[in-house]
Amino acid sequence: MPIRRGEEYLESLRDGRRVWLHGESVDVTAHPGLAGSARSVAGVYDLQHDPAHQDLLTMPSPATGQRVSLAYLLPHSVEDLTRQRKMYEFLVRRTGGTAARLPHHLATVVLGLHDSRDIFGQENPAFAENVTRYFEYCRENDLSIATIFNDPFHHRSHPESKQEYLRVVERRADGIVVRGAKGVGTQAPYANEILCLTQPRPNLQPDEVMYFAVPVNSKGLQLICRSSLTPPNPEDHPLSPHWDEMDAMVLFDNVFIPWDRVFYLRQSHPKDPGLYAQLFQGAMGIGPWYVLVRLAVKAEVLLGICAAMAEYLGTAKQPHVQLALADAILYMETMRAFIHEAESNPVRSPSGLTLPNWTPAQAARIFSIEGYPKMLQMLRELCGSGILMSPNQADMNNPEIGQQIQRYFVGENERTQDMFRMLKLAWEYACDSFGSRQLLFEMYNVASLATNKQRLVGAYDLSPYVRLAKELAGIDGRREA
């Protein structure tokens, strides 16, 4: 099957899946709190058929020659990485950097599994074969994938033995049966399949370690959505009606997984305590680099809003505004420099793929997390109280009050009307529930700031810098030894 069209994607979501929103079982393509994002993802699928974008977004399948998503390109050169980055930049610019789980992003996890297949195969050669077949299946069928790996949030004082995690409860001749839950499945209601990974944590038991894929409409699988952030007045919200990526709890009530969809299981604890982290990081693939590409696009948008508001308000020449704009420029340009460094100095994976350099990519992740809240606060300060009081379209259309709002607040100046449109965009990023969810997502996407810093220090080779410092201090390494 070649690349799908948007309507084919939407039809694939009408498969009897059990999705719950506000206590009601819903059709994600029809419910007003969910349908907007489904239609937006469908629009991304349609872009692949546009002759103007087809070479940017697709490639010939190495198996059939038909067009498939470029997200499944196995990178073997810097040029391949650049090509994938340009594809992803194009897509996330359409979302203002707010859509973090487009089908093209989640394909990177399938690619990561494929790249790490030999490690998975060390436990059982069939696992490596399953990964290869699944990679090809996703590529050839243009699937939308969601990943789950976070365990449900528990009271920290509860003993691990009393906490119920997702686990294998039965091994059969034809597959396994799993029971339990995963805490966060972003975009899961809009996915065709859910890819379950195991994130390392203390006291992880062998029957809790599993990598598998399962169709969303599988018997016993249910998704419980958080409250929808889709506003009742979409005309005043340029982003959230289209890009509220739904997060859902994923429940498994004795869900059957056939063996060909099982990519890793354990019978006992591994001898190498670092194996679980190696598996998880391998599965992430180039996904973290895609996160940086998206955040750099979001930095572009935030800089653009700040500069536009300074122009609309006539404050662009004020010293404190210029200092703020300089900080916004530095944030964006530093992100771009990190991305270029990671892309231009790649590393070889164990299977021979060309991957972005992990060290600058990880440093960029930390930089982006620390800087993002500051960018939002800068945006609020540059907009002032006007960000709160932009007249909404329903009031403007009301015959009783609309003319007075037009007279006293908007006026006939087209620039003033444009300013209010820009303020509504700023509101979505910096103030409302959609923006708050965006902030939370960026701060804890895959791992927290503290965890990312610990990973950087743990993997960084400090010895050349220690050696340089000791030479300058006159410390004899032989005497130390």
Coordinates of C-alpha atoms in Angstrom, one line a residue:
M1 CA 0.0 0.0 0.0
P2 CA 1.5 3.4 -1.0
I3 CA 1.2 6.6 0.9
R4 CA -2.3 7.2 2.2
R5 CA -4.6 10.1 1.6
G6 CA -6.2 12.0 4.5
E7 CA -9.6 10.4 4.1
E8 CA -8.1 6.9 4.1
Y9 CA -6.4 7.8 7.4
L10 CA -9.6 9.1 9.0
E11 CA -11.4 6.0 7.9
S12 CA -8.7 3.9 9.5
L13 CA -9.6 5.5 12.9
R14 CA -13.2 4.3 12.6
D15 CA -12.3 0.8 13.6
G16 CA -14.2 0.2 16.7
R17 CA -11.5 1.5 19.1
R18 CA -12.5 2.3 22.7
V19 CA -11.7 5.9 23.3
W20 CA -13.1 7.7 26.4
L21 CA -13.5 11.4 26.8
H22 CA -15.3 12.9 29.8
G23 CA -16.9 9.5 30.6
E24 CA -18.2 9.0 27.1
S25 CA -17.1 6.5 24.5
V26 CA -16.4 8.6 21.4
D27 CA -15.5 8.6 17.7
V28 CA -12.3 10.5 17.4
T29 CA -13.1 11.7 13.9
A30 CA -16.5 13.2 14.9
H31 CA -16.3 14.4 18.5
P32 CA -15.8 18.2 18.6
G33 CA -13.1 17.8 21.3
L34 CA -11.1 15.4 19.1
A35 CA -12.0 15.8 15.5
G36 CA -9.9 18.9 14.8
S37 CA -6.6 17.2 15.4
A38 CA -7.7 14.2 13.5
R39 CA -8.5 16.4 10.5
S40 CA -5.2 18.2 10.8
V41 CA -3.2 14.9 10.8
A42 CA -5.3 13.9 7.7
G43 CA -4.1 17.1 6.1
V44 CA -0.5 16.1 6.7
Y45 CA -1.2 12.8 4.9
D46 CA -2.7 14.7 2.0
L47 CA 0.4 16.9 1.7
Q48 CA 2.3 13.7 0.6
H49 CA 0.3 13.6 -2.6
D50 CA 0.9 17.3 -3.5
P51 CA 3.3 17.3 -6.4
A52 CA 4.9 20.5 -5.0
H53 CA 5.9 18.6 -1.8
Q54 CA 6.2 15.0 -2.8
D55 CA 9.9 14.9 -3.2
L56 CA 10.3 16.7 0.1
L57 CA 8.1 14.3 2.0
T58 CA 8.3 11.0 0.3
M59 CA 10.7 8.5 -1.4
P60 CA 10.4 5.4 -3.5
S61 CA 10.0 2.2 -1.4
P62 CA 13.2 0.1 -1.6
A63 CA 10.8 -2.9 -1.7
T64 CA 8.1 -1.9 -4.2
G65 CA 9.2 1.4 -5.8
Q66 CA 5.9 3.0 -4.7
R67 CA 6.0 6.3 -2.8
V68 CA 6.4 5.9 1.0
S69 CA 7.1 8.4 3.8
L70 CA 10.6 9.9 3.9
A71 CA 10.5 9.4 7.7
Y72 CA 11.5 5.8 7.0
L73 CA 14.7 6.7 5.2
L74 CA 17.6 4.8 6.8
P75 CA 20.2 7.6 7.0
H76 CA 23.7 6.7 5.7
S77 CA 25.1 10.2 5.2
V78 CA 24.9 13.8 6.3
E79 CA 22.9 14.5 3.2
D80 CA 20.3 12.0 4.4
L81 CA 20.1 13.6 7.8
T82 CA 19.7 17.0 6.1
R83 CA 17.0 15.7 3.9
Q84 CA 15.0 14.3 6.9
R85 CA 15.5 17.6 8.8
K86 CA 14.1 19.6 6.0
M87 CA 11.1 17.3 5.7
Y88 CA 10.3 17.6 9.4
E89 CA 10.9 21.4 9.5
F90 CA 8.4 21.9 6.7
L91 CA 5.8 19.9 8.6
V92 CA 6.2 21.4 12.0
R93 CA 6.3 24.9 10.6
R94 CA 2.7 24.4 9.6
T95 CA 1.9 23.7 13.3
G96 CA 4.0 26.5 14.8
G97 CA 6.2 23.8 16.4
T98 CA 3.2 22.7 18.6
A99 CA 2.6 19.2 17.0
A100 CA 5.2 16.9 18.6
R101 CA 3.7 13.6 17.6
L102 CA 3.1 13.8 13.9
P103 CA 3.3 10.4 12.1
H104 CA 6.7 11.4 10.7
H105 CA 8.1 11.9 14.2
L106 CA 6.9 8.6 15.7
A107 CA 8.4 6.8 12.7
T108 CA 11.7 7.6 14.2
V109 CA 11.0 5.1 17.0
V110 CA 10.3 2.3 14.6
L111 CA 13.5 3.3 12.8
G112 CA 15.3 3.2 16.2
L113 CA 14.1 -0.3 16.9
H114 CA 15.3 -1.4 13.5
D115 CA 18.7 0.2 14.1
S116 CA 18.9 -1.7 17.5
R117 CA 17.5 -5.0 16.2
D118 CA 20.7 -6.9 16.8
I119 CA 20.7 -5.9 20.5
F120 CA 17.1 -7.1 20.8
G121 CA 18.0 -10.2 18.9
Q122 CA 20.6 -11.2 21.5
E123 CA 17.8 -12.3 23.8
N124 CA 16.0 -14.1 21.0
P125 CA 16.9 -14.0 17.3
A126 CA 13.2 -14.0 16.5
F127 CA 12.9 -10.5 18.1
A128 CA 15.3 -9.0 15.6
E129 CA 13.4 -10.6 12.7
N130 CA 10.1 -9.3 14.2
V131 CA 11.6 -5.7 14.3
T132 CA 12.7 -5.9 10.7
R133 CA 9.3 -7.1 9.5
Y134 CA 7.5 -4.5 11.6
F135 CA 9.7 -1.6 10.2
E136 CA 8.8 -2.7 6.7
Y137 CA 5.1 -3.1 7.5
C138 CA 4.9 0.4 9.0
R139 CA 6.8 1.9 6.0
E140 CA 4.7 0.1 3.4
N141 CA 1.4 0.9 5.0
D142 CA 2.0 4.5 6.0
L143 CA 0.8 3.9 9.6
S144 CA 0.3 6.4 12.4
I145 CA 2.1 5.2 15.5
A146 CA 1.9 6.3 19.1
T147 CA 4.5 5.3 21.7
I148 CA 3.9 4.6 25.4
F149 CA 6.6 4.1 28.0
N150 CA 5.7 6.1 31.1
D151 CA 4.2 4.1 34.0
P152 CA 1.1 5.5 35.9
F153 CA 1.8 8.2 38.5
H154 CA 1.8 6.6 41.9
H155 CA 2.2 7.9 45.5
R156 CA 6.0 7.9 46.0
S157 CA 5.8 6.3 49.5
H158 CA 4.0 3.1 48.2
P159 CA 6.2 0.0 48.2
E160 CA 7.0 -1.1 44.7
S161 CA 5.5 -4.5 45.4
K162 CA 2.0 -2.9 45.9
Q163 CA 2.1 -1.0 42.6
E164 CA 0.5 -2.6 39.6
Y165 CA 2.5 -2.0 36.4
L166 CA 1.9 -3.3 32.9
R167 CA 3.2 -6.9 32.9
V168 CA 3.1 -10.1 31.0
V169 CA 0.5 -12.4 32.7
E170 CA 0.6 -15.3 30.2
R171 CA 2.9 -16.7 27.6
R172 CA 1.2 -18.9 25.0
A173 CA 2.2 -20.7 21.9
D174 CA 0.7 -17.9 19.7
G175 CA 1.8 -14.9 21.7
I176 CA 1.6 -13.2 25.1
V177 CA -1.2 -11.6 27.2
V178 CA -0.5 -8.3 29.0
R179 CA -2.4 -6.6 31.8
G180 CA -1.9 -3.1 33.4
A181 CA -1.6 0.4 32.2
K182 CA 0.7 3.1 30.8
G183 CA 0.4 6.6 32.0
V184 CA 0.8 8.9 29.0
G185 CA 0.0 8.0 25.4
T186 CA 0.3 11.3 23.5
Q187 CA -1.6 11.1 20.2
A188 CA -2.7 7.5 20.9
P189 CA -6.4 8.2 20.1
Y190 CA -5.3 9.2 16.6
A191 CA -2.8 6.3 16.0
N192 CA -3.3 3.0 14.1
E193 CA -0.9 1.2 16.4
I194 CA 0.6 1.6 19.8
L195 CA 4.3 0.8 20.3
C196 CA 5.0 -0.1 23.9
L197 CA 8.6 0.5 25.2
T198 CA 10.0 -0.1 28.7
Q199 CA 11.6 3.0 30.3
P200 CA 14.2 2.0 32.9
R201 CA 13.2 2.6 36.5
P202 CA 14.2 1.2 39.9
N203 CA 13.0 -2.4 40.8
L204 CA 12.0 -3.2 37.3
Q205 CA 10.9 -6.8 37.2
P206 CA 11.5 -9.2 34.3
D207 CA 7.8 -9.6 33.5
E208 CA 7.5 -5.8 33.3
V209 CA 10.1 -5.5 30.5
M210 CA 8.4 -5.6 27.1
Y211 CA 8.6 -4.1 23.7
F212 CA 5.7 -4.8 21.5
A213 CA 3.2 -3.2 19.0
V214 CA -0.6 -3.6 19.1
P215 CA -3.5 -2.2 17.0
V216 CA -5.4 0.5 18.9
N217 CA -8.7 -1.4 18.3
S218 CA -7.4 -4.6 20.0
K219 CA -9.8 -6.4 22.4
G220 CA -9.2 -5.2 26.0
L221 CA -7.4 -2.1 25.0
Q222 CA -9.0 1.2 26.1
L223 CA -7.8 4.9 26.0
I224 CA -8.9 7.4 28.6
C225 CA -8.3 10.9 27.4
R226 CA -7.5 14.0 29.4
S227 CA -9.8 16.9 29.1
S228 CA -9.9 18.4 25.6
L229 CA -8.3 21.8 25.1
T230 CA -10.2 22.5 21.9
P231 CA -11.9 25.8 22.5
P232 CA -15.6 26.5 21.8
N233 CA -14.6 29.6 19.8
P234 CA -12.1 28.3 17.2
E235 CA -12.1 31.6 15.3
D236 CA -10.2 33.2 18.2
H237 CA -7.6 30.4 18.5
P238 CA -5.3 29.9 15.5
L239 CA -3.6 26.7 16.9
S240 CA -5.5 24.7 19.5
P241 CA -8.6 23.8 17.4
H242 CA -6.2 22.0 15.0
W243 CA -3.2 20.8 17.1
D244 CA -4.4 19.8 20.5
E245 CA -2.5 16.5 20.5
M246 CA -4.6 14.4 22.9
D247 CA -2.8 12.6 25.8
A248 CA -4.4 9.4 27.1
M249 CA -4.0 6.8 29.7
V250 CA -3.7 3.4 28.0
L251 CA -5.4 0.4 29.8
F252 CA -4.6 -3.2 28.9
D253 CA -7.2 -5.7 30.2
N254 CA -5.7 -9.1 29.2
V255 CA -4.7 -7.8 25.8
F256 CA -3.3 -10.5 23.4
I257 CA -0.1 -9.7 21.5
P258 CA 0.9 -12.2 18.8
W259 CA 4.5 -13.3 18.8
D260 CA 5.3 -11.5 15.5
R261 CA 4.5 -8.2 17.2
V262 CA 6.7 -8.9 20.3
F263 CA 10.2 -7.3 20.0
Y264 CA 11.7 -8.0 23.4
L265 CA 10.9 -9.9 26.6
R266 CA 12.9 -11.0 29.6
Q267 CA 12.9 -14.3 31.6
S268 CA 15.2 -13.0 34.3
H269 CA 17.2 -10.0 35.3
P270 CA 20.1 -9.2 32.9
K271 CA 23.7 -9.5 33.9
D272 CA 24.4 -6.0 32.6
P273 CA 22.5 -3.5 34.7
G274 CA 22.8 -0.9 31.8
L275 CA 21.0 -3.1 29.3
Y276 CA 17.6 -1.6 29.8
A277 CA 18.9 1.9 29.3
Q278 CA 20.7 0.8 26.2
L279 CA 17.6 -0.7 24.7
F280 CA 15.4 2.3 25.5
Q281 CA 17.9 4.9 24.2
G282 CA 18.4 2.8 21.1
A283 CA 14.7 2.7 20.4
M284 CA 14.5 6.4 20.7
G285 CA 16.7 6.6 17.6
I286 CA 16.8 10.1 16.0
G287 CA 13.6 11.1 17.8
P288 CA 15.4 13.4 20.3
W289 CA 17.0 15.2 17.3
Y290 CA 13.6 15.7 15.8
V291 CA 12.5 17.3 19.1
L292 CA 15.3 19.9 18.7
V293 CA 14.3 20.6 15.1
R294 CA 10.7 21.2 16.2
L295 CA 11.8 23.4 19.2
A296 CA 13.9 25.5 16.9
V297 CA 10.9 26.1 14.7
K298 CA 8.9 27.1 17.8
A299 CA 11.7 29.5 18.7
E300 CA 11.4 31.0 15.3
V301 CA 7.7 31.6 15.8
L302 CA 8.2 33.1 19.3
L303 CA 10.8 35.4 18.0
G304 CA 8.5 36.4 15.2
I305 CA 5.6 37.2 17.6
C306 CA 7.9 39.2 19.8
A307 CA 9.3 41.3 16.9
A308 CA 5.8 41.8 15.4
M309 CA 4.4 43.0 18.7
A310 CA 7.2 45.4 19.2
E311 CA 6.5 46.8 15.7
Y312 CA 2.7 47.0 16.3
L313 CA 3.2 48.7 19.7
G314 CA 5.9 51.1 18.5
T315 CA 8.4 49.9 21.1
A316 CA 11.0 48.3 18.8
K317 CA 13.5 51.0 19.4
Q318 CA 13.2 51.0 23.2
P319 CA 16.4 49.7 24.9
H320 CA 14.6 47.1 27.1
V321 CA 12.7 45.7 24.1
Q322 CA 15.9 45.5 22.0
L323 CA 17.5 43.5 24.8
A324 CA 14.6 41.2 25.0
L325 CA 14.6 40.7 21.2
A326 CA 18.4 40.0 21.4
D327 CA 17.7 37.2 23.9
A328 CA 15.1 35.7 21.7
I329 CA 17.5 35.8 18.7
L330 CA 20.2 34.2 20.8
Y331 CA 17.8 31.4 21.9
M332 CA 16.8 30.6 18.3
E333 CA 20.3 30.9 16.8
T334 CA 21.9 28.8 19.5
M335 CA 19.3 26.1 18.9
R336 CA 20.1 26.2 15.2
A337 CA 23.9 26.0 15.9
F338 CA 23.4 22.9 18.1
I339 CA 21.3 21.3 15.4
H340 CA 23.9 22.0 12.7
E341 CA 26.7 20.7 14.9
A342 CA 24.8 17.4 15.6
E343 CA 24.0 17.0 12.0
S344 CA 27.3 17.9 10.5
N345 CA 29.4 15.7 12.8
P346 CA 27.3 12.5 12.9
V347 CA 28.2 9.2 14.5
R348 CA 27.8 5.7 13.2
S349 CA 25.3 3.4 14.9
P350 CA 26.1 -0.3 15.6
S351 CA 24.1 -1.2 12.5
G352 CA 25.9 1.4 10.3
L353 CA 23.4 4.2 10.2
T354 CA 24.4 7.8 10.3
L355 CA 23.0 9.4 13.4
P356 CA 23.1 13.0 14.7
N357 CA 25.9 13.5 17.3
W358 CA 24.4 12.7 20.6
T359 CA 26.5 15.2 22.7
P360 CA 25.5 18.5 21.1
A361 CA 21.9 17.2 20.7
Q362 CA 21.7 16.4 24.4
A363 CA 23.2 19.8 25.3
A364 CA 20.7 21.5 23.0
R365 CA 17.8 19.6 24.8
I366 CA 18.9 21.0 28.1
F367 CA 19.4 24.5 26.7
S368 CA 15.9 24.4 25.1
I369 CA 14.2 23.2 28.3
E370 CA 15.9 25.9 30.4
G371 CA 15.2 28.6 27.9
Y372 CA 11.6 27.9 26.9
P373 CA 9.9 29.3 30.0
K374 CA 12.0 32.4 29.8
M375 CA 10.9 32.9 26.2
L376 CA 7.3 32.6 27.2
Q377 CA 7.7 35.2 30.0
M378 CA 9.5 37.5 27.6
L379 CA 6.5 37.2 25.2
R380 CA 4.1 38.1 28.0
E381 CA 6.1 41.1 29.0
L382 CA 6.4 42.4 25.4
C383 CA 2.7 42.0 24.8
G384 CA 1.6 43.5 28.1
S385 CA -2.0 43.4 29.3
G386 CA -3.2 43.5 25.8
I387 CA -2.6 39.8 25.5
L388 CA -5.5 39.3 27.9
M389 CA -8.0 41.7 26.4
S390 CA -8.1 41.0 22.7
P391 CA -11.8 41.3 21.6
N392 CA -13.2 37.9 20.5
Q393 CA -14.9 37.4 17.2
A394 CA -18.4 36.6 18.7
D395 CA -18.4 40.0 20.4
M396 CA -17.3 41.7 17.3
N397 CA -20.1 40.1 15.3
N398 CA -22.8 41.0 17.9
P399 CA -25.0 43.8 16.5
E400 CA -25.5 45.4 20.0
I401 CA -21.8 45.7 21.1
G402 CA -19.8 45.0 18.0
Q403 CA -19.8 48.5 16.6
Q404 CA -18.7 50.0 19.9
I405 CA -15.8 47.5 20.2
Q406 CA -14.8 48.4 16.7
R407 CA -15.0 52.1 17.4
Y408 CA -13.2 52.2 20.8
F409 CA -10.8 49.2 20.7
V410 CA -10.1 48.2 17.2
G411 CA -10.7 51.2 14.9
E412 CA -10.4 51.1 11.1
N413 CA -6.7 50.8 11.1
E414 CA -5.9 47.4 9.6
R415 CA -2.7 47.2 11.6
T416 CA -4.6 47.3 14.8
Q417 CA -6.8 44.4 13.6
D418 CA -3.6 42.5 12.7
M419 CA -2.2 43.3 16.2
F420 CA -5.2 41.6 17.9
R421 CA -4.7 38.6 15.6
M422 CA -1.1 38.4 16.7
L423 CA -2.1 38.8 20.4
K424 CA -4.4 35.8 20.0
L425 CA -1.5 33.7 18.7
A426 CA 0.7 34.9 21.6
W427 CA -2.1 34.0 24.0
E428 CA -2.1 30.4 22.7
Y429 CA 1.6 30.0 23.4
A430 CA 2.0 31.9 26.6
C431 CA -1.2 32.1 28.5
D432 CA -4.1 29.6 27.9
S433 CA -4.5 26.0 28.7
F434 CA -3.2 24.9 25.3
G435 CA 0.0 26.8 26.0
S436 CA 0.3 25.5 29.5
R437 CA 0.0 21.9 28.3
Q438 CA 2.7 22.8 25.7
L439 CA 5.0 24.1 28.4
L440 CA 4.5 21.0 30.5
F441 CA 5.1 18.7 27.6
E442 CA 8.4 20.4 26.7
M443 CA 9.6 20.3 30.2
Y444 CA 9.0 16.5 30.7
N445 CA 9.0 15.1 27.2
V446 CA 10.6 11.7 27.6
A447 CA 12.7 12.9 30.5
S448 CA 13.0 15.9 32.9
L449 CA 15.6 18.6 32.9
A450 CA 17.4 16.9 35.8
T451 CA 17.5 13.5 34.1
N452 CA 18.8 15.0 30.9
K453 CA 21.6 16.8 32.8
Q454 CA 22.5 13.5 34.6
R455 CA 22.6 11.7 31.2
L456 CA 24.9 14.3 29.7
V457 CA 27.3 14.2 32.6
G458 CA 27.2 10.4 32.7
A459 CA 28.1 10.0 29.1
Y460 CA 30.5 12.9 28.7
D461 CA 34.2 12.3 28.5
L462 CA 35.6 14.8 31.0
S463 CA 39.2 13.4 31.0
P464 CA 40.7 15.7 28.3
Y465 CA 39.6 18.8 30.3
V466 CA 40.7 17.4 33.6
R467 CA 44.1 16.6 32.0
L468 CA 44.4 20.1 30.7
A469 CA 43.5 21.6 34.1
K470 CA 46.1 19.4 35.8
E471 CA 48.8 20.3 33.4
L472 CA 48.2 24.0 34.0
A473 CA 48.1 23.5 37.8
G474 CA 51.4 21.6 37.7
I475 CA 49.8 18.3 38.9
D476 CA 51.8 15.2 38.0
G477 CA 49.5 12.5 36.9
R478 CA 52.1 9.8 37.8
R479 CA 52.4 11.1 41.3
E480 CA 48.6 11.0 41.6
A481 CA 48.5 7.4 40.4

